[in-house]
Coordinates of C-alpha atoms in Angstrom, one line a residue:
X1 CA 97.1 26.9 21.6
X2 CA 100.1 28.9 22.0
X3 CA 99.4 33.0 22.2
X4 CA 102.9 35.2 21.1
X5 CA 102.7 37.3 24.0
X6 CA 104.6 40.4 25.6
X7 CA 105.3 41.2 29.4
X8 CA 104.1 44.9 30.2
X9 CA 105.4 46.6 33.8
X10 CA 102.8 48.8 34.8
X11 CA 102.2 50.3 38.4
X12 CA 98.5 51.0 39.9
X13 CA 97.9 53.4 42.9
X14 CA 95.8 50.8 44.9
X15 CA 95.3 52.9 47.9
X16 CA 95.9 55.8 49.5
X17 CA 95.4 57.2 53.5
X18 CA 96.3 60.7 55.2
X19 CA 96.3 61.0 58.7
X20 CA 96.8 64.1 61.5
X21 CA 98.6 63.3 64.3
X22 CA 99.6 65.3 67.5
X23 CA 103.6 64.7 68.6
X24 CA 104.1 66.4 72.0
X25 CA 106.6 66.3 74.8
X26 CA 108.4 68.9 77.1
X27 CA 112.3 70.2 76.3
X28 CA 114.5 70.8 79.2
X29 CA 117.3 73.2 78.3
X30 CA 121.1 71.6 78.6
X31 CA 123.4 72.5 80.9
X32 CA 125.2 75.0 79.2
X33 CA 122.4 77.0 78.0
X34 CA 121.5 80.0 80.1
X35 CA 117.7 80.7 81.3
X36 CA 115.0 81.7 79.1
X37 CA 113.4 85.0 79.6
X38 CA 111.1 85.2 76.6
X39 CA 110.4 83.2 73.3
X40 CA 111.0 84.9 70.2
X41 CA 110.6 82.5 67.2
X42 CA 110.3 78.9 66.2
X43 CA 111.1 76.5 63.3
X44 CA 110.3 72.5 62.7
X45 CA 110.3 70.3 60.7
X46 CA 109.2 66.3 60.1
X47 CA 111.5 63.7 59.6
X48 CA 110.8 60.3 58.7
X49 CA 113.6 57.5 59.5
X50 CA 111.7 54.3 58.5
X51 CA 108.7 52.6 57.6
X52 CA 107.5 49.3 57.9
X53 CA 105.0 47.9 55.8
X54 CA 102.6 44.9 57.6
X55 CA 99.4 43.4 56.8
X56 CA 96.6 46.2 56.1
X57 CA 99.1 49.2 57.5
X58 CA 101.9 51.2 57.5
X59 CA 103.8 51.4 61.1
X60 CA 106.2 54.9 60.8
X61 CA 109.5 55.7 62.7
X62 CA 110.5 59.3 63.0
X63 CA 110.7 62.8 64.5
X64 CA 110.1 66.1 65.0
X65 CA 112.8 68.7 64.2
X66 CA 112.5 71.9 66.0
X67 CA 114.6 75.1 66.8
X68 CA 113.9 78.4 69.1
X69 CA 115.2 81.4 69.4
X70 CA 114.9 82.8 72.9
X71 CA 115.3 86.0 75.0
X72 CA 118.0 84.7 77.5
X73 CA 119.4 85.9 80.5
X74 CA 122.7 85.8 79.6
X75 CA 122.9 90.1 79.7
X76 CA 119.9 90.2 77.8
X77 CA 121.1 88.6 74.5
X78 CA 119.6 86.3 71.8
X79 CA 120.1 82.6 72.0
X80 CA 118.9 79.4 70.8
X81 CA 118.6 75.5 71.0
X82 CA 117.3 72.8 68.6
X83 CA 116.2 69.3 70.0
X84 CA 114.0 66.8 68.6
X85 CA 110.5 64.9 69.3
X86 CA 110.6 61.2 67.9
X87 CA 107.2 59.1 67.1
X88 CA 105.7 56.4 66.2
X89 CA 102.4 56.0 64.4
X90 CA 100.2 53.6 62.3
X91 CA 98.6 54.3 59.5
X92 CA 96.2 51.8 58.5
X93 CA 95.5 50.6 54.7
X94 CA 93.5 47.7 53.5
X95 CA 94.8 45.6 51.4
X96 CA 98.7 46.6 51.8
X97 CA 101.3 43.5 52.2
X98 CA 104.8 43.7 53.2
X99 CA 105.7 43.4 49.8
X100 CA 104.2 46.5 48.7
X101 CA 106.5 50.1 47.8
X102 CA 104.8 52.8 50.3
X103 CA 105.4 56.4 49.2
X104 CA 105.4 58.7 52.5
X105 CA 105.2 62.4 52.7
X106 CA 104.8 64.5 55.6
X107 CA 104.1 68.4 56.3
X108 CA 103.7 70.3 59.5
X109 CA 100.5 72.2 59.3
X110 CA 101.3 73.7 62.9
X111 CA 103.8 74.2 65.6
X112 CA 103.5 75.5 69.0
X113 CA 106.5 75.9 71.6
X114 CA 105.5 77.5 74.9
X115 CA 107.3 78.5 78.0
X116 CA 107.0 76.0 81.1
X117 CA 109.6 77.4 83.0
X118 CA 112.7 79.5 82.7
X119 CA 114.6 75.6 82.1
X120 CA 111.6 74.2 80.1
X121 CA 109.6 74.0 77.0
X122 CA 106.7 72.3 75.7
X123 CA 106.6 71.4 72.2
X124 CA 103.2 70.6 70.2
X125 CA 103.1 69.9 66.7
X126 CA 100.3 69.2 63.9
X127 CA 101.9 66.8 61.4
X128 CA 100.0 65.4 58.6
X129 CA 101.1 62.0 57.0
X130 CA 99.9 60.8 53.5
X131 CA 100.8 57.6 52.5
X132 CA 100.3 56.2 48.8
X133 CA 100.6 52.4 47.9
X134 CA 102.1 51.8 44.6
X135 CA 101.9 48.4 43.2
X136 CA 103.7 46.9 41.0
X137 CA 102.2 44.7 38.6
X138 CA 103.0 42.4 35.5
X139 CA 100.6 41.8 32.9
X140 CA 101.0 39.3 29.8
X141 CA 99.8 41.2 26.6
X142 CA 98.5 38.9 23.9
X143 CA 100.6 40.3 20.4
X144 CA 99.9 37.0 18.2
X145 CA 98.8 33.8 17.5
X146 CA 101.2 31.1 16.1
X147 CA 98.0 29.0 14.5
X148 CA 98.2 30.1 10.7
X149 CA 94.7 28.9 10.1
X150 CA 93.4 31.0 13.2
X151 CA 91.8 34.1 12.3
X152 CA 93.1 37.2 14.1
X153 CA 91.7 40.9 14.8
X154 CA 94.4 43.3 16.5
X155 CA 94.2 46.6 18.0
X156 CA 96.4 49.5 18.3
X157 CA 96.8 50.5 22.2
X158 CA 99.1 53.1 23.5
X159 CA 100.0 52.1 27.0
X160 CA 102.5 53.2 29.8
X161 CA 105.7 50.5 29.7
X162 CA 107.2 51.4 33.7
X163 CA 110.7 50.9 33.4
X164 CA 111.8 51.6 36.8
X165 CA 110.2 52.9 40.4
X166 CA 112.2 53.6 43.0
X167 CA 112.8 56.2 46.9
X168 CA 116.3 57.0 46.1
X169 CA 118.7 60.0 47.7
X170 CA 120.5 62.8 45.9
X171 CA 123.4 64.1 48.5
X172 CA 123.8 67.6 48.6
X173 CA 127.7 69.0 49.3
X174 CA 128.0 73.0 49.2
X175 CA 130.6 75.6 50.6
X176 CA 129.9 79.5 51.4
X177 CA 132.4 81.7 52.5
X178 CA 131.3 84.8 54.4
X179 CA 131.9 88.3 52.7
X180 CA 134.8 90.1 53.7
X181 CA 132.9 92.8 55.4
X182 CA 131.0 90.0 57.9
X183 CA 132.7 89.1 61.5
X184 CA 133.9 85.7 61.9
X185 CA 131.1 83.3 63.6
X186 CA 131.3 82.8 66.9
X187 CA 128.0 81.0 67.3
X188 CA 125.2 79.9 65.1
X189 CA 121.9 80.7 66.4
X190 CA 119.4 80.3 63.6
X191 CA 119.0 78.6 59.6
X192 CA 117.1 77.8 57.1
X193 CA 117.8 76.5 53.8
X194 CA 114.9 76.6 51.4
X195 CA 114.7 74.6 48.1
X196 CA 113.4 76.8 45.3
X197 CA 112.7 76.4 42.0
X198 CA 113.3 72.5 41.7
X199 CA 113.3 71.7 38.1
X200 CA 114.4 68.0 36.8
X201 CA 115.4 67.3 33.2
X202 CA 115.5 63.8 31.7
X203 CA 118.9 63.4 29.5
X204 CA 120.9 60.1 28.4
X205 CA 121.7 58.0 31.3
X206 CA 120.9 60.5 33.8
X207 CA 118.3 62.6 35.7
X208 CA 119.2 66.7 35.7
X209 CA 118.2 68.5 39.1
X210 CA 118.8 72.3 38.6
X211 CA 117.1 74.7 41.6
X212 CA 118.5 77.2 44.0
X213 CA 118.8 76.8 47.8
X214 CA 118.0 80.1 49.4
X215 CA 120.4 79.9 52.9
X216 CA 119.3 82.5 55.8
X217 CA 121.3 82.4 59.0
X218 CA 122.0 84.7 62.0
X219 CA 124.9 84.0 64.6
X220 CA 126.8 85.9 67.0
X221 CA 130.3 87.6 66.1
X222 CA 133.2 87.2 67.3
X223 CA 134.1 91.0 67.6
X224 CA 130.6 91.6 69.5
X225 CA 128.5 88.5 70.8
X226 CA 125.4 91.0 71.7
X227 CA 125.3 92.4 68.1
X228 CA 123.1 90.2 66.3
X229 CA 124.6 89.2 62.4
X230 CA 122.3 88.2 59.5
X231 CA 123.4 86.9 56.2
X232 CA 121.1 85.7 52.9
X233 CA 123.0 84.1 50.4
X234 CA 121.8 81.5 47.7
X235 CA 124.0 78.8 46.1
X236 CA 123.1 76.8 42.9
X237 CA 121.4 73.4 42.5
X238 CA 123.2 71.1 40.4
X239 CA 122.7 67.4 40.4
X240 CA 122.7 64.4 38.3
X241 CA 121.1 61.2 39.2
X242 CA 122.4 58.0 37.3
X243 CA 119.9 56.0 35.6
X244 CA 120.6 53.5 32.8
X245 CA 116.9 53.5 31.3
X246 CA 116.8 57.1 30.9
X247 CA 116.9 58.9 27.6
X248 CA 115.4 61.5 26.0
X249 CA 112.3 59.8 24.9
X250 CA 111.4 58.1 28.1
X251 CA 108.8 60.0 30.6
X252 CA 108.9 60.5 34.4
X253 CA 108.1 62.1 37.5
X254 CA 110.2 62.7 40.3
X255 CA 108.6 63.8 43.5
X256 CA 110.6 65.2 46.2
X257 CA 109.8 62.9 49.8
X258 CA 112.0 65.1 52.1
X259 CA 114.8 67.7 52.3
X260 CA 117.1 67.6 55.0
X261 CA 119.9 70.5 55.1
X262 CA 122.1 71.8 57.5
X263 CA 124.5 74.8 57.8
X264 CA 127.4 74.3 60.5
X265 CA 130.0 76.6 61.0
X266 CA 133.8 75.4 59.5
X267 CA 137.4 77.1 59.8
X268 CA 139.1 78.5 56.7
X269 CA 143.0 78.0 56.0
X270 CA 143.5 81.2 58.8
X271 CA 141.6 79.0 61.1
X272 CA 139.0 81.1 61.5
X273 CA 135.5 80.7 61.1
X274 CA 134.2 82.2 57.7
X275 CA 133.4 79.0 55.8
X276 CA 129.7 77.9 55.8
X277 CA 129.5 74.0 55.5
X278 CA 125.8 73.0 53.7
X279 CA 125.3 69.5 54.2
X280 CA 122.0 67.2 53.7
X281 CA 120.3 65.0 51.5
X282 CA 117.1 65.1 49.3
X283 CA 115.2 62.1 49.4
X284 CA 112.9 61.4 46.1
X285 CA 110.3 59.0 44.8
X286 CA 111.1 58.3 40.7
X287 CA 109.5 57.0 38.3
X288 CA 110.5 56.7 34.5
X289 CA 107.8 55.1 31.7
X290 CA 108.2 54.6 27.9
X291 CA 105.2 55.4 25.8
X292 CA 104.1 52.1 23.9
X293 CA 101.4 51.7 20.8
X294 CA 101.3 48.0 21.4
X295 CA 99.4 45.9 19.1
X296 CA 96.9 43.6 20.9
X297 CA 95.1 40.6 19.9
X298 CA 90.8 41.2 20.3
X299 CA 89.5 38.8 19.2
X300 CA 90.0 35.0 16.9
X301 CA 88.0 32.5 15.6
X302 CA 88.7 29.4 13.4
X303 CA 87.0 27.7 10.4
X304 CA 88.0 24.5 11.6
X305 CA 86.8 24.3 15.4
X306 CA 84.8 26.4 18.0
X307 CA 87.2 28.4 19.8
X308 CA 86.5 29.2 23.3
X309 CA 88.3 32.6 24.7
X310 CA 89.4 33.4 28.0
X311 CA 89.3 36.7 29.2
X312 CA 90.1 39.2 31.9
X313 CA 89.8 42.8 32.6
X314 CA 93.0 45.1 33.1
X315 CA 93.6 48.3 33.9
X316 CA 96.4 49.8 31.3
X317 CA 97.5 53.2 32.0
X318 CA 98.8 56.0 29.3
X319 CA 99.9 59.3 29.5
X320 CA 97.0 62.3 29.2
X321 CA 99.2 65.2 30.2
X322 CA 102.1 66.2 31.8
X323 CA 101.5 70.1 32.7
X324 CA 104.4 72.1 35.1
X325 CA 102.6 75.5 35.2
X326 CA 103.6 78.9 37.0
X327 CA 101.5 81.6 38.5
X328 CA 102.3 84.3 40.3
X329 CA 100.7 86.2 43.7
X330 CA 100.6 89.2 45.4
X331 CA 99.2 90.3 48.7
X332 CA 100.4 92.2 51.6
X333 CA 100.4 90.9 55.7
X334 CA 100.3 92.9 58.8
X335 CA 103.4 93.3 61.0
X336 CA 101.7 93.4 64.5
X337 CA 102.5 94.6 67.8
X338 CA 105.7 95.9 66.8
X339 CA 107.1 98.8 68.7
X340 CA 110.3 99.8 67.5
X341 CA 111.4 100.4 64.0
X342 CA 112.3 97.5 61.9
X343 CA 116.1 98.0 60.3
X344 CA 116.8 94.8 58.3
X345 CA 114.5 92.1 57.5
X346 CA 116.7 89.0 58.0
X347 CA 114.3 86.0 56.5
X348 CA 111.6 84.8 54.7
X349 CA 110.5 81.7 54.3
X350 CA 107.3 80.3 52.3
X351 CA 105.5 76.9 52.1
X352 CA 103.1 75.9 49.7
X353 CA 100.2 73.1 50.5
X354 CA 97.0 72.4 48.5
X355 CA 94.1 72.0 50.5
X356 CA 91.8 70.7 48.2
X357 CA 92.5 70.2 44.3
X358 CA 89.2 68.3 41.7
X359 CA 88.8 67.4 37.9
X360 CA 87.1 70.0 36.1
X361 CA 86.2 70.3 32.0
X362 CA 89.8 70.2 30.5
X363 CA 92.0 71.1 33.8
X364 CA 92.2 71.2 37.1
X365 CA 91.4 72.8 39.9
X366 CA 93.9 73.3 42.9
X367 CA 93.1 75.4 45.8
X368 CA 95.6 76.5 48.8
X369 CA 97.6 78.6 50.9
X370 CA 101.0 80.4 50.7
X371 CA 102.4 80.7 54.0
X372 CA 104.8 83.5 54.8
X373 CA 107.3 83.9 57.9
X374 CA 109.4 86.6 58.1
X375 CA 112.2 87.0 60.7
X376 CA 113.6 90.6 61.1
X377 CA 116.1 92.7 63.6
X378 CA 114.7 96.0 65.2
X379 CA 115.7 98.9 67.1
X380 CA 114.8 97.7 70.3
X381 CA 117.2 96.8 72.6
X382 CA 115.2 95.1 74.7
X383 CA 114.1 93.0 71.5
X384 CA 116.0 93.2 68.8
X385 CA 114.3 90.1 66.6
X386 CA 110.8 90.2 65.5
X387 CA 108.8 87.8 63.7
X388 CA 105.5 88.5 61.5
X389 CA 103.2 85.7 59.4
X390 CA 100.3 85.7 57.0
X391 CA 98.4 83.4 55.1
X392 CA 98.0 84.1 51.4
X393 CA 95.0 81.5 49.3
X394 CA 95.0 81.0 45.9
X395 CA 92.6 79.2 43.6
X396 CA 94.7 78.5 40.3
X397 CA 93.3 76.0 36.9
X398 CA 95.8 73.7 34.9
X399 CA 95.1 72.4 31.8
X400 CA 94.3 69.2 31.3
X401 CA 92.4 68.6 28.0
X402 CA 90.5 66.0 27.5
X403 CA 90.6 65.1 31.2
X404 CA 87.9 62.3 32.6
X405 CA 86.3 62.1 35.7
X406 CA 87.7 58.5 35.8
X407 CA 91.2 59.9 35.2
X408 CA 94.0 59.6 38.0
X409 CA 96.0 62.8 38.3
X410 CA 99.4 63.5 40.9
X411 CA 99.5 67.0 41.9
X412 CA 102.8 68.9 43.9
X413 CA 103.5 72.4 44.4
X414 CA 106.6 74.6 45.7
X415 CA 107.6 77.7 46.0
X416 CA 109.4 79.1 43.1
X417 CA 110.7 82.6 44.0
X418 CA 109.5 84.8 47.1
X419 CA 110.0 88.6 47.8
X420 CA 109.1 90.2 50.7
X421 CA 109.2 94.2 50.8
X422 CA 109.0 96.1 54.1
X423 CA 106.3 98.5 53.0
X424 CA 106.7 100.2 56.6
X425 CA 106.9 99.3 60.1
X426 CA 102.9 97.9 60.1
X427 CA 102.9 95.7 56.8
X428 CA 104.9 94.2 54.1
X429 CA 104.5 93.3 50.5
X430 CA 104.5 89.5 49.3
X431 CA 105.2 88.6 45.8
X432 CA 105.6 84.8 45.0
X433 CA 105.5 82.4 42.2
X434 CA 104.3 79.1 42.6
X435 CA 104.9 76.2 40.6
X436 CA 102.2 73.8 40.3
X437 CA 103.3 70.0 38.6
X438 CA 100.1 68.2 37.0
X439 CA 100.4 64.8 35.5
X440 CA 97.4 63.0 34.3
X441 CA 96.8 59.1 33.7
X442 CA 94.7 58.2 31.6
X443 CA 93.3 54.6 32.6
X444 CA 91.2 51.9 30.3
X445 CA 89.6 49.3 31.6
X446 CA 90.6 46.5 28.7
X447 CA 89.6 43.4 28.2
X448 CA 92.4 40.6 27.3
X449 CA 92.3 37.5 26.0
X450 CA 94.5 35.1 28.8
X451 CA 93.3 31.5 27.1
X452 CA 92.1 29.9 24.3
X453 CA 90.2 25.9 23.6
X454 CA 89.4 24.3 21.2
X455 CA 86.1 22.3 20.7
X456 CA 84.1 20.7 17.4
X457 CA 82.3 22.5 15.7
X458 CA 78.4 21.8 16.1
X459 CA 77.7 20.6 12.9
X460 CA 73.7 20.5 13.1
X461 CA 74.2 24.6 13.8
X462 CA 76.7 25.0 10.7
X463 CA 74.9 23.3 8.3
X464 CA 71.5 25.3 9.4
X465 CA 73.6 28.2 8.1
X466 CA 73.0 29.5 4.3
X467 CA 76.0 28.5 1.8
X468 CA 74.9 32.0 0.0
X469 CA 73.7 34.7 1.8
X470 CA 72.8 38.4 1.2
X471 CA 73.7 40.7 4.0
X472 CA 73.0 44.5 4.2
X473 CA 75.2 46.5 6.7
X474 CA 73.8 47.6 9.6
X475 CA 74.9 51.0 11.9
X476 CA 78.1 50.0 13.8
X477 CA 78.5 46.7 11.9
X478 CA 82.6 45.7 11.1
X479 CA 83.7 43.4 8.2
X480 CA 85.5 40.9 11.0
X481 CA 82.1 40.4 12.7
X482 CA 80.0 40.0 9.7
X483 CA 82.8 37.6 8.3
X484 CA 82.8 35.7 11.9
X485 CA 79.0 35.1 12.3
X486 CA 78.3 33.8 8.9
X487 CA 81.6 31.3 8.7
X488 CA 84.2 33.0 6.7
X489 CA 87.0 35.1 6.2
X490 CA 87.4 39.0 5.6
X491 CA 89.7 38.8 3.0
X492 CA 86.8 36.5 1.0
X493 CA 84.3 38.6 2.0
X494 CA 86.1 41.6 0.1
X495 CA 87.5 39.1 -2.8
X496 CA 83.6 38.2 -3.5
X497 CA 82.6 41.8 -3.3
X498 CA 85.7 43.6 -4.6
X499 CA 86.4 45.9 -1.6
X500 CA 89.3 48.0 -1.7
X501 CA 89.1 48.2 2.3
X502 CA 87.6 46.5 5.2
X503 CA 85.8 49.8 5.4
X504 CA 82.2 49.1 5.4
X505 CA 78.8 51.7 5.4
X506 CA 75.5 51.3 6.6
X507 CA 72.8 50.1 3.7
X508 CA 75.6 48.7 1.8
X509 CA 75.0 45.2 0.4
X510 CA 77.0 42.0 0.6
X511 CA 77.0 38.9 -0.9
X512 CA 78.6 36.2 1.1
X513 CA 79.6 32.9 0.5
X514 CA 79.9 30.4 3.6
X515 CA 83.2 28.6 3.9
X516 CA 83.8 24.7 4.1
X517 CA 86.2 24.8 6.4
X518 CA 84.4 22.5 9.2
X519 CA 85.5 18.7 10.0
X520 CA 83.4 16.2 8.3
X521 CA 81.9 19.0 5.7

């Protein structure tokens, strides 16, 4: 018997592993780079170049991106280097095939760089890697039944219809051109380039990435190599992402994998260096569903034969909630061991990570830390950069009404603005607002019809059965399955009793006449 069916894309988390791992090595300086006397700050980052998916794990390519700024001997002056670490690890997942999409992220939850020598540096980092296994799976929805004389009961189902799932990469192009009142560069010694703010908007055809990249340098002059130069500016996210399935009815979620963005110094049309070149790439995992109410086919049965249904369990996924809150924090942290007055706070840089987030009744609950770092010039000559950090936690509740135990929920967070006040020369004043992204799936565990036989009926059973039968309704009772069990059809059912709906009650009474629809009857 031939069902009318329709194909639904749907994609299942099947598993999910996070692992710690330790990437250490020693640095030797180049050549050209004088001695170092003391350290004075560091910076790093995780980069991930590949990974290759085998047979119960996950085998990952990449490195460790690092910077220092240094004391150096070169008459006492500030200097700096960047290098990198590579690695390979192997994170292992049952049940993953070659076949399957991986989504990797990565986040440094320490970084240590101590002095060997004068020429060398040891580098030890705390990288966390969380991998999530996202299958991609087909299911055949029964919708009909071709069989006129086959009765049919549907159901209404919303469902999730994934159009697309895909790692793509936004490319990021930007100039900045130093203020007139700033000497030209003569060498870059420190960056940073922060994202904040990322918001994405779906529109026709295309994905919308607004944000704002905060850029913090400090170089040397040309006018005055031992004079120290710092510079915050911020420039504008603007992006569009193609995509053909997109419009304004579809959902998604875009989660940001990896930023990579780099400052390097370029000449103007004077030939001189006052042109700031930002360059990199934002790597991101997409996804983009349309919301379905699908009729389904529950159950059938026939007059003429026994049918015999086939059945299987699926999990279809809908939308609960898609919640992007904001929250704001305040706290202070101590500025220790400083000895000379501070005179400029250069930059300040804050990461976000959830350390532990849980379902709750109708939300939520995400707990974390705010990390601050704050890079500053002094009056010391013998020092002139210091660096201070603090911790901040925060405990925060999004809503989620309606939420389940047994409901799946993707949770990311970022920093959204950051403002750091020198309060005095001992502490300094943190206000932040976070933006915490909640969506929430709701899952069903459905049974559908996948086959359907055919067999004769058992005539010594059907003819046991009354050709007139009273029936009073019973708690929870339905018209199909009152019309099913005694061998008719719900549209005689209400022609004999002269129901307006297939809307039954409890005590009510039926009269019900038995059809002769059987071979050899």
């Amino acid at each position: 018997m031939d069902f009318i069916k329709k194909l639904l894309q749907t994609n299942q988390e099947r598993g999910r592993a996070s692992i710690q791992i330790t990437v250490e090595n020693d640095f030797n300086l180049p050549d050209y780079e004088p001695d170092m006397i003391k350290l004075i700050d560091r910076k790093g980052t995780a980069r991930i170049h590949e990974t290759r998916v085998e047979p119960d794990q996950a085998v990952i390519n990449g490195a460790l991106l690092f910077q220092a700024l240094y004391k150096c001997t070169e008459s006492g002056s500030i200097c700096s280097l960047q290098g990198e670490v590579p690695f390979t690890e192997t994170i292992h997942m049952e049940g993953v095939q070659e076949t399957d999409q991986l989504v990797l992220q990565s986040s440094m939850e320490d970084l240590t760089l101590g002095m060997i020598n004068s020429r060398k540096l040891n580098i030890r980092a705390l990288l966390e890697l969380h991998a999530a296994d996202q299958m991609e799976q087909q299911i055949e929805l029964p919708t009909g039944i071709e069989d006129p004389s086959v009765q049919a009961l549907y159901k209404q189902q919303k469902m999730l219809q994934l159009l697309t799932q895909k790692k793509d990469i936004c490319r990021i192009h930007s100039e900045i051109l130093l203020p007139s009142n700033r000497p030209n560069i003569s060498r870059l010694l420190w960056q940073s380039v922060q994202l904040r703010g990322l918001d994405s908007r779906i529109r026709a055809g295309e994905i919308e990435l607004t944000g704002e990249l905060l850029v913090n340098i400090l170089y040397k002059g040309e006018e005055d190599e031992k004079q120290v130069q710092c510079m915050e500016t911020t420039v504008a996210l603007h992006e569009r992402i193609e995509c053909s399935v997109c419009d304004p009815e579809t959902l998604f979620k875009l989660v940001p994998l990896q930023v990579q963005l780099e400052v390097t110094p370029a000449e103007d049309e004077d030939g001189e260096n006052r042109i700031l070149t930002l360059e990199g790439t934002l790597d991101f995992y997409l996804r983009i569903w349309r919301e379905e109410n699908q009729q389904i086919l529950e159950d059938a049965y026939s007059l003429q034969d026994d049918l015999i249904l086939e059945r299987e369990s699926f999990l279809l996924q809908d939308l609960l909630v898609k919640n992007d809150s904001k929250f704001k924090i305040a706290d202070q942290i101590l500025i220790e061991n400083q000895p000379a007055e501070i005179l400029q706070l250069c930059a300040s840089v804050g990461e976000v990570f959830i350390e532990d987030s849980r379902i709750v009744p109708d939300g939520i609950e995400a707990e974390g830390i705010l990390k601050v770092r704050m890079l500053y010039i002094t009056a010391s000559d013998d020092m002139p950069i210091g660096i201070a950090e603090g911790v901040i936690p925060f405990s925060r509740q999004i809503e989620a009404e309606g939420i389940r135990p047994e409901d799946t929920f993707e949770l990311s967070a970022g920093v959204d603005q950051l403002t750091v006040i020198l309060a005095d020369n001992s502490q300094a004043d943190i206000k932040a607002v976070i933006g915490l992204d909640a969506i929430v799936f709701r899952q069903e565990n459905t049974s559908l019809i996948t086959g359907m036989n055919r067999q004769p009926v058992d005539l010594e059973q059907y003819e046991k059965q009354p050709g007139i039968a009273g029936y009073i309704v019973k708690s929870g009772d339905r018209l199909w399955d009152i019309a099913k069990e005694h061998h008719t059809t719900v549209a005689d059912v209400m022609q004999m009793n002269q129901l307006s709906s297939e809307n039954v009650s409890r005590g009510d009474k039926l009269l019900i006449v038995k059809q002769m629809g059987a071979a050899g009857t």
